[in-house]
Amino acid sequence: MAELIEDPEDPRLADYRALTDVELRMRFEEPHGLFIAEGELVLRRALAAGYRARSILVDVKRVDQVADLATDAPIYAASLDLLKTLTGFHVHRGVLGSIHRRPLPSAADVLASASRLVILEDVNNHTNLGAIFRGAAALGMDGVLLSPSCADPLYRRSVRVSMGQVFAIPYARLEPWPQGLQTVRAAGFTLLALTPAADARPIQELSEQERARPALLFGSEGAGLSPAALTAADARVVIPMRRGVDSLNVAAAAAVAFWELTRTSA
């Protein structure tokens, strides 16, 4: 049975306050061990992946949509106007969940269970990050390693853009950076840096050996990979462009590269 709430200052809704304030949410969510799942599909995928809900907040007209959820967490219902006042945006999906975080695996754990890796340096755009995770899950990558400067994959926008696929791909922070890249190589991976540099080879020309255990490195939008990361790579590769275009959005480039390296092993 959902509990109807009519006051946006109700302390039971503290987890959902000011969801559009990135800095505030970063200071609040990780220290409180929570993240926000937006939308019924994402919420169900979080629960199916073994995450535990702290609470669920729904548009009063959508209570029936979550009545069957296998969770002991309280379900709160409120009007759309209250949800907008509370969160700072129009919650058009009508369903939010406050979810307990789980301890991250170590980089060693991710390395031990993966054959194809994604490594991200300074990717701090939440939309790009979520799209990369969605592409990695869809196109056969096994794990993601993040530099310490990367954004939080469990930030609401990342989770939403990934359609909950951040729950499907194991990920860890790789530290120290970039020295930790040597650990990846020692685990038997070939470090492949995606870059438009003039000396980069077309990705489709990689040898069978280079494709066997690839670790694809991607940098931030605009700046790309740092000189240190490029130096650490075993090879520099590029997606050939036409019509004078010099590069793709990092999430689009990642999807193309994932497909190229997994197209014969699906």
Short mmCIF file of C-alpha atoms in Angstrom, two decimals:
data_model
loop_
_atom_site.label_atom_id
_atom_site.label_comp_id
_atom_site.label_asym_id
_atom_site.label_seq_id
_atom_site.Cartn_x
_atom_site.Cartn_y
_atom_site.Cartn_z
CA MET A 1 0.00 0.00 0.00
CA ALA A 2 1.43 3.36 -1.02
CA GLU A 3 1.58 6.20 1.48
CA LEU A 4 0.16 9.47 0.14
CA ILE A 5 2.40 12.48 0.76
CA GLU A 6 1.19 16.05 0.28
CA ASP A 7 4.06 18.11 1.70
CA PRO A 8 7.26 18.47 -0.39
CA GLU A 9 9.17 19.15 2.83
CA ASP A 10 8.24 15.76 4.27
CA PRO A 11 11.53 14.31 5.60
CA ARG A 12 10.70 10.91 4.15
CA LEU A 13 11.38 12.39 0.71
CA ALA A 14 14.85 13.76 1.50
CA ASP A 15 16.53 11.33 -0.92
CA TYR A 16 14.69 12.91 -3.86
CA ARG A 17 15.29 16.58 -3.18
CA ALA A 18 16.82 18.84 -5.88
CA LEU A 19 17.68 16.07 -8.34
CA THR A 20 18.81 18.56 -10.99
CA ASP A 21 21.50 20.10 -8.76
CA VAL A 22 24.54 18.04 -9.81
CA GLU A 23 26.91 19.37 -7.16
CA LEU A 24 24.40 18.89 -4.37
CA ARG A 25 23.58 15.37 -5.51
CA MET A 26 27.25 14.42 -5.74
CA ARG A 27 27.75 15.59 -2.15
CA PHE A 28 24.61 13.80 -0.97
CA GLU A 29 24.31 10.48 -2.77
CA GLU A 30 27.64 8.71 -2.35
CA PRO A 31 28.07 9.66 1.35
CA HIS A 32 24.53 8.39 1.99
CA GLY A 33 25.16 5.23 -0.02
CA LEU A 34 22.33 5.74 -2.48
CA PHE A 35 21.52 6.53 -6.09
CA ILE A 36 18.31 7.44 -7.90
CA ALA A 37 16.66 5.21 -10.49
CA GLU A 38 14.33 7.15 -12.80
CA GLY A 39 11.53 5.37 -14.59
CA GLU A 40 9.79 2.05 -14.07
CA LEU A 41 12.04 0.10 -16.45
CA VAL A 42 15.26 1.33 -14.83
CA LEU A 43 13.88 0.68 -11.35
CA ARG A 44 12.91 -2.88 -12.26
CA ARG A 45 16.34 -3.52 -13.78
CA ALA A 46 18.04 -2.26 -10.63
CA LEU A 47 15.98 -4.61 -8.47
CA ALA A 48 16.50 -7.51 -10.87
CA ALA A 49 20.26 -6.90 -10.66
CA GLY A 50 20.11 -7.37 -6.90
CA TYR A 51 20.12 -3.77 -5.72
CA ARG A 52 17.90 -2.98 -2.71
CA ALA A 53 15.46 -0.09 -2.69
CA ARG A 54 15.45 2.40 0.18
CA SER A 55 12.12 3.82 -0.98
CA ILE A 56 10.03 4.32 -4.10
CA LEU A 57 8.26 7.54 -5.07
CA VAL A 58 5.54 7.55 -7.72
CA ASP A 59 2.99 9.79 -9.34
CA VAL A 60 -0.23 9.05 -7.48
CA LYS A 61 -1.78 7.95 -10.79
CA ARG A 62 0.90 5.27 -11.32
CA VAL A 63 0.74 3.39 -8.04
CA ASP A 64 -0.62 0.29 -9.76
CA GLN A 65 2.50 0.14 -11.99
CA VAL A 66 4.74 -0.65 -9.03
CA ALA A 67 2.33 -2.65 -6.90
CA ASP A 68 3.93 -5.94 -7.93
CA LEU A 69 7.53 -4.98 -7.13
CA ALA A 70 9.30 -7.52 -4.93
CA THR A 71 10.60 -5.11 -2.32
CA ASP A 72 9.98 -4.28 1.34
CA ALA A 73 10.85 -0.61 0.77
CA PRO A 74 8.13 1.97 1.48
CA ILE A 75 6.25 3.29 -1.54
CA TYR A 76 5.28 6.95 -1.45
CA ALA A 77 2.73 8.54 -3.79
CA ALA A 78 2.40 12.22 -4.60
CA SER A 79 0.99 14.55 -7.23
CA LEU A 80 3.04 15.49 -10.27
CA ASP A 81 3.13 19.08 -9.04
CA LEU A 82 4.64 17.98 -5.73
CA LEU A 83 7.17 15.80 -7.54
CA LYS A 84 8.24 18.75 -9.67
CA THR A 85 8.59 21.03 -6.65
CA LEU A 86 10.58 18.40 -4.80
CA THR A 87 12.92 17.22 -7.56
CA GLY A 88 13.27 20.36 -9.66
CA PHE A 89 12.01 18.85 -12.93
CA HIS A 90 8.89 17.38 -14.50
CA VAL A 91 9.03 13.68 -13.62
CA HIS A 92 7.29 12.59 -16.80
CA ARG A 93 8.15 8.92 -16.25
CA GLY A 94 6.30 9.16 -12.94
CA VAL A 95 8.47 6.67 -11.04
CA LEU A 96 11.60 7.24 -8.94
CA GLY A 97 13.49 4.90 -6.69
CA SER A 98 16.10 5.59 -4.05
CA ILE A 99 18.43 2.60 -4.23
CA HIS A 100 21.17 1.37 -1.91
CA ARG A 101 24.61 1.36 -3.51
CA ARG A 102 26.81 -1.72 -3.36
CA PRO A 103 30.56 -1.81 -2.80
CA LEU A 104 32.44 -1.50 -6.08
CA PRO A 105 34.53 -4.47 -7.16
CA SER A 106 38.25 -3.94 -7.39
CA ALA A 107 39.97 -3.38 -10.71
CA ALA A 108 41.60 -6.78 -10.20
CA ASP A 109 38.16 -8.41 -9.93
CA VAL A 110 37.02 -6.80 -13.20
CA LEU A 111 40.24 -7.81 -14.95
CA ALA A 112 39.89 -11.40 -13.78
CA SER A 113 36.39 -11.81 -15.22
CA ALA A 114 36.75 -9.94 -18.53
CA SER A 115 38.04 -10.67 -22.00
CA ARG A 116 37.14 -7.31 -23.57
CA LEU A 117 37.51 -4.10 -21.58
CA VAL A 118 36.54 -0.45 -21.84
CA ILE A 119 38.82 2.06 -20.11
CA LEU A 120 37.62 5.65 -19.72
CA GLU A 121 39.77 8.64 -18.84
CA ASP A 122 38.14 11.84 -17.55
CA VAL A 123 34.74 11.09 -19.10
CA ASN A 124 32.66 13.34 -16.87
CA ASN A 125 29.61 13.96 -19.06
CA HIS A 126 26.86 11.83 -17.53
CA THR A 127 24.99 11.42 -20.82
CA ASN A 128 28.07 10.13 -22.62
CA LEU A 129 28.92 7.86 -19.73
CA GLY A 130 25.47 6.27 -19.68
CA ALA A 131 25.50 5.81 -23.46
CA ILE A 132 28.91 4.11 -23.32
CA PHE A 133 27.65 1.64 -20.72
CA ARG A 134 24.58 0.89 -22.82
CA GLY A 135 26.74 0.28 -25.88
CA ALA A 136 29.17 -1.86 -23.91
CA ALA A 137 26.36 -4.08 -22.65
CA ALA A 138 24.69 -4.37 -26.06
CA LEU A 139 27.86 -5.01 -28.06
CA GLY A 140 29.68 -7.58 -26.00
CA MET A 141 32.16 -5.75 -23.78
CA ASP A 142 32.78 -7.40 -20.41
CA GLY A 143 33.84 -4.63 -18.03
CA VAL A 144 34.62 -0.95 -17.61
CA LEU A 145 37.54 0.64 -15.78
CA LEU A 146 37.30 4.33 -14.90
CA SER A 147 40.03 6.82 -14.19
CA PRO A 148 39.58 8.59 -10.83
CA SER A 149 38.38 11.71 -12.67
CA CYS A 150 35.45 10.02 -14.42
CA ALA A 151 31.88 10.81 -13.47
CA ASP A 152 29.74 8.52 -11.33
CA PRO A 153 27.99 5.85 -13.47
CA LEU A 154 25.18 5.73 -10.88
CA TYR A 155 24.30 9.39 -11.20
CA ARG A 156 20.63 9.61 -12.23
CA ARG A 157 21.24 10.82 -15.78
CA SER A 158 23.87 8.17 -16.46
CA VAL A 159 21.60 5.43 -15.17
CA ARG A 160 18.66 6.73 -17.22
CA VAL A 161 20.61 7.12 -20.49
CA SER A 162 22.08 3.64 -20.05
CA MET A 163 18.52 2.28 -19.64
CA GLY A 164 19.77 0.53 -16.53
CA GLN A 165 22.67 -1.19 -18.30
CA VAL A 166 25.10 0.27 -15.74
CA PHE A 167 23.77 -2.60 -13.62
CA ALA A 168 24.74 -5.19 -16.26
CA ILE A 169 28.41 -4.30 -16.73
CA PRO A 170 30.92 -4.66 -13.87
CA TYR A 171 33.04 -1.56 -13.38
CA ALA A 172 35.75 -0.29 -11.06
CA ARG A 173 38.06 2.65 -10.55
CA LEU A 174 41.56 2.11 -11.90
CA GLU A 175 44.11 3.63 -9.54
CA PRO A 176 46.69 5.00 -9.57
CA TRP A 177 46.19 6.70 -12.92
CA PRO A 178 47.70 6.25 -15.47
CA GLN A 179 50.15 3.83 -13.83
CA GLY A 180 47.30 1.36 -13.38
CA LEU A 181 47.27 0.80 -17.13
CA GLN A 182 50.39 -1.31 -16.65
CA THR A 183 48.30 -3.64 -14.48
CA VAL A 184 45.84 -4.04 -17.35
CA ARG A 185 48.65 -4.96 -19.73
CA ALA A 186 50.11 -7.39 -17.18
CA ALA A 187 46.72 -9.14 -17.09
CA GLY A 188 47.13 -9.95 -20.78
CA PHE A 189 45.18 -7.13 -22.42
CA THR A 190 46.27 -5.10 -25.43
CA LEU A 191 45.79 -1.39 -24.73
CA LEU A 192 44.17 0.24 -27.77
CA ALA A 193 43.90 4.04 -27.62
CA LEU A 194 41.13 5.60 -29.72
CA THR A 195 42.51 8.84 -31.16
CA PRO A 196 42.34 10.88 -34.37
CA ALA A 197 46.14 11.30 -34.25
CA ALA A 198 47.89 11.12 -37.62
CA ASP A 199 49.82 7.99 -36.64
CA ALA A 200 46.71 6.01 -35.59
CA ARG A 201 45.86 2.87 -37.57
CA PRO A 202 42.33 2.18 -38.87
CA ILE A 203 40.64 0.03 -36.24
CA GLN A 204 39.53 -2.54 -38.82
CA GLU A 205 43.19 -3.32 -39.55
CA LEU A 206 43.93 -4.69 -36.09
CA SER A 207 45.44 -8.16 -36.11
CA GLU A 208 43.79 -11.23 -34.67
CA GLN A 209 46.22 -11.13 -31.76
CA GLU A 210 45.41 -7.49 -30.99
CA ARG A 211 41.70 -8.30 -31.04
CA ALA A 212 42.04 -11.31 -28.73
CA ARG A 213 41.96 -9.42 -25.40
CA PRO A 214 41.39 -5.76 -26.22
CA ALA A 215 41.21 -2.90 -23.73
CA LEU A 216 39.80 0.12 -25.55
CA LEU A 217 40.85 3.49 -24.15
CA PHE A 218 38.61 6.55 -24.60
CA GLY A 219 39.17 10.09 -23.40
CA SER A 220 36.86 12.98 -22.66
CA GLU A 221 34.87 14.86 -25.28
CA GLY A 222 37.12 17.39 -26.97
CA ALA A 223 40.36 16.85 -25.10
CA GLY A 224 40.60 13.14 -25.83
CA LEU A 225 43.15 10.94 -24.12
CA SER A 226 45.98 12.51 -22.16
CA PRO A 227 49.56 12.24 -23.46
CA ALA A 228 50.32 9.84 -20.60
CA ALA A 229 47.49 7.50 -21.57
CA LEU A 230 48.47 7.61 -25.23
CA THR A 231 52.07 6.79 -24.31
CA ALA A 232 50.93 3.83 -22.21
CA ALA A 233 48.91 2.30 -25.06
CA ASP A 234 50.16 -0.60 -27.15
CA ALA A 235 48.56 0.81 -30.29
CA ARG A 236 46.74 3.92 -31.45
CA VAL A 237 43.64 3.27 -33.52
CA VAL A 238 41.16 5.46 -35.35
CA ILE A 239 37.70 5.09 -36.88
CA PRO A 240 38.15 6.32 -40.47
CA MET A 241 36.12 9.46 -41.21
CA ARG A 242 34.68 10.97 -44.40
CA ARG A 243 33.66 14.43 -45.60
CA GLY A 244 36.27 16.15 -43.47
CA VAL A 245 34.81 15.06 -40.14
CA ASP A 246 37.66 14.62 -37.69
CA SER A 247 35.95 12.60 -34.94
CA LEU A 248 32.72 11.28 -33.45
CA ASN A 249 31.08 11.93 -30.12
CA VAL A 250 32.85 9.66 -27.63
CA ALA A 251 29.76 7.52 -27.01
CA ALA A 252 29.18 7.06 -30.75
CA ALA A 253 32.86 6.26 -31.31
CA ALA A 254 32.74 3.73 -28.50
CA ALA A 255 29.75 1.95 -30.03
CA VAL A 256 31.46 1.71 -33.43
CA ALA A 257 34.67 0.40 -31.85
CA PHE A 258 32.80 -2.14 -29.71
CA TRP A 259 30.98 -3.48 -32.77
CA GLU A 260 34.18 -3.73 -34.79
CA LEU A 261 35.94 -5.76 -32.10
CA THR A 262 33.00 -8.08 -31.37
CA ARG A 263 31.35 -8.50 -34.78
CA THR A 264 32.80 -11.97 -35.41
CA SER A 265 32.22 -13.35 -31.91
CA ALA A 266 28.57 -12.53 -31.15
#
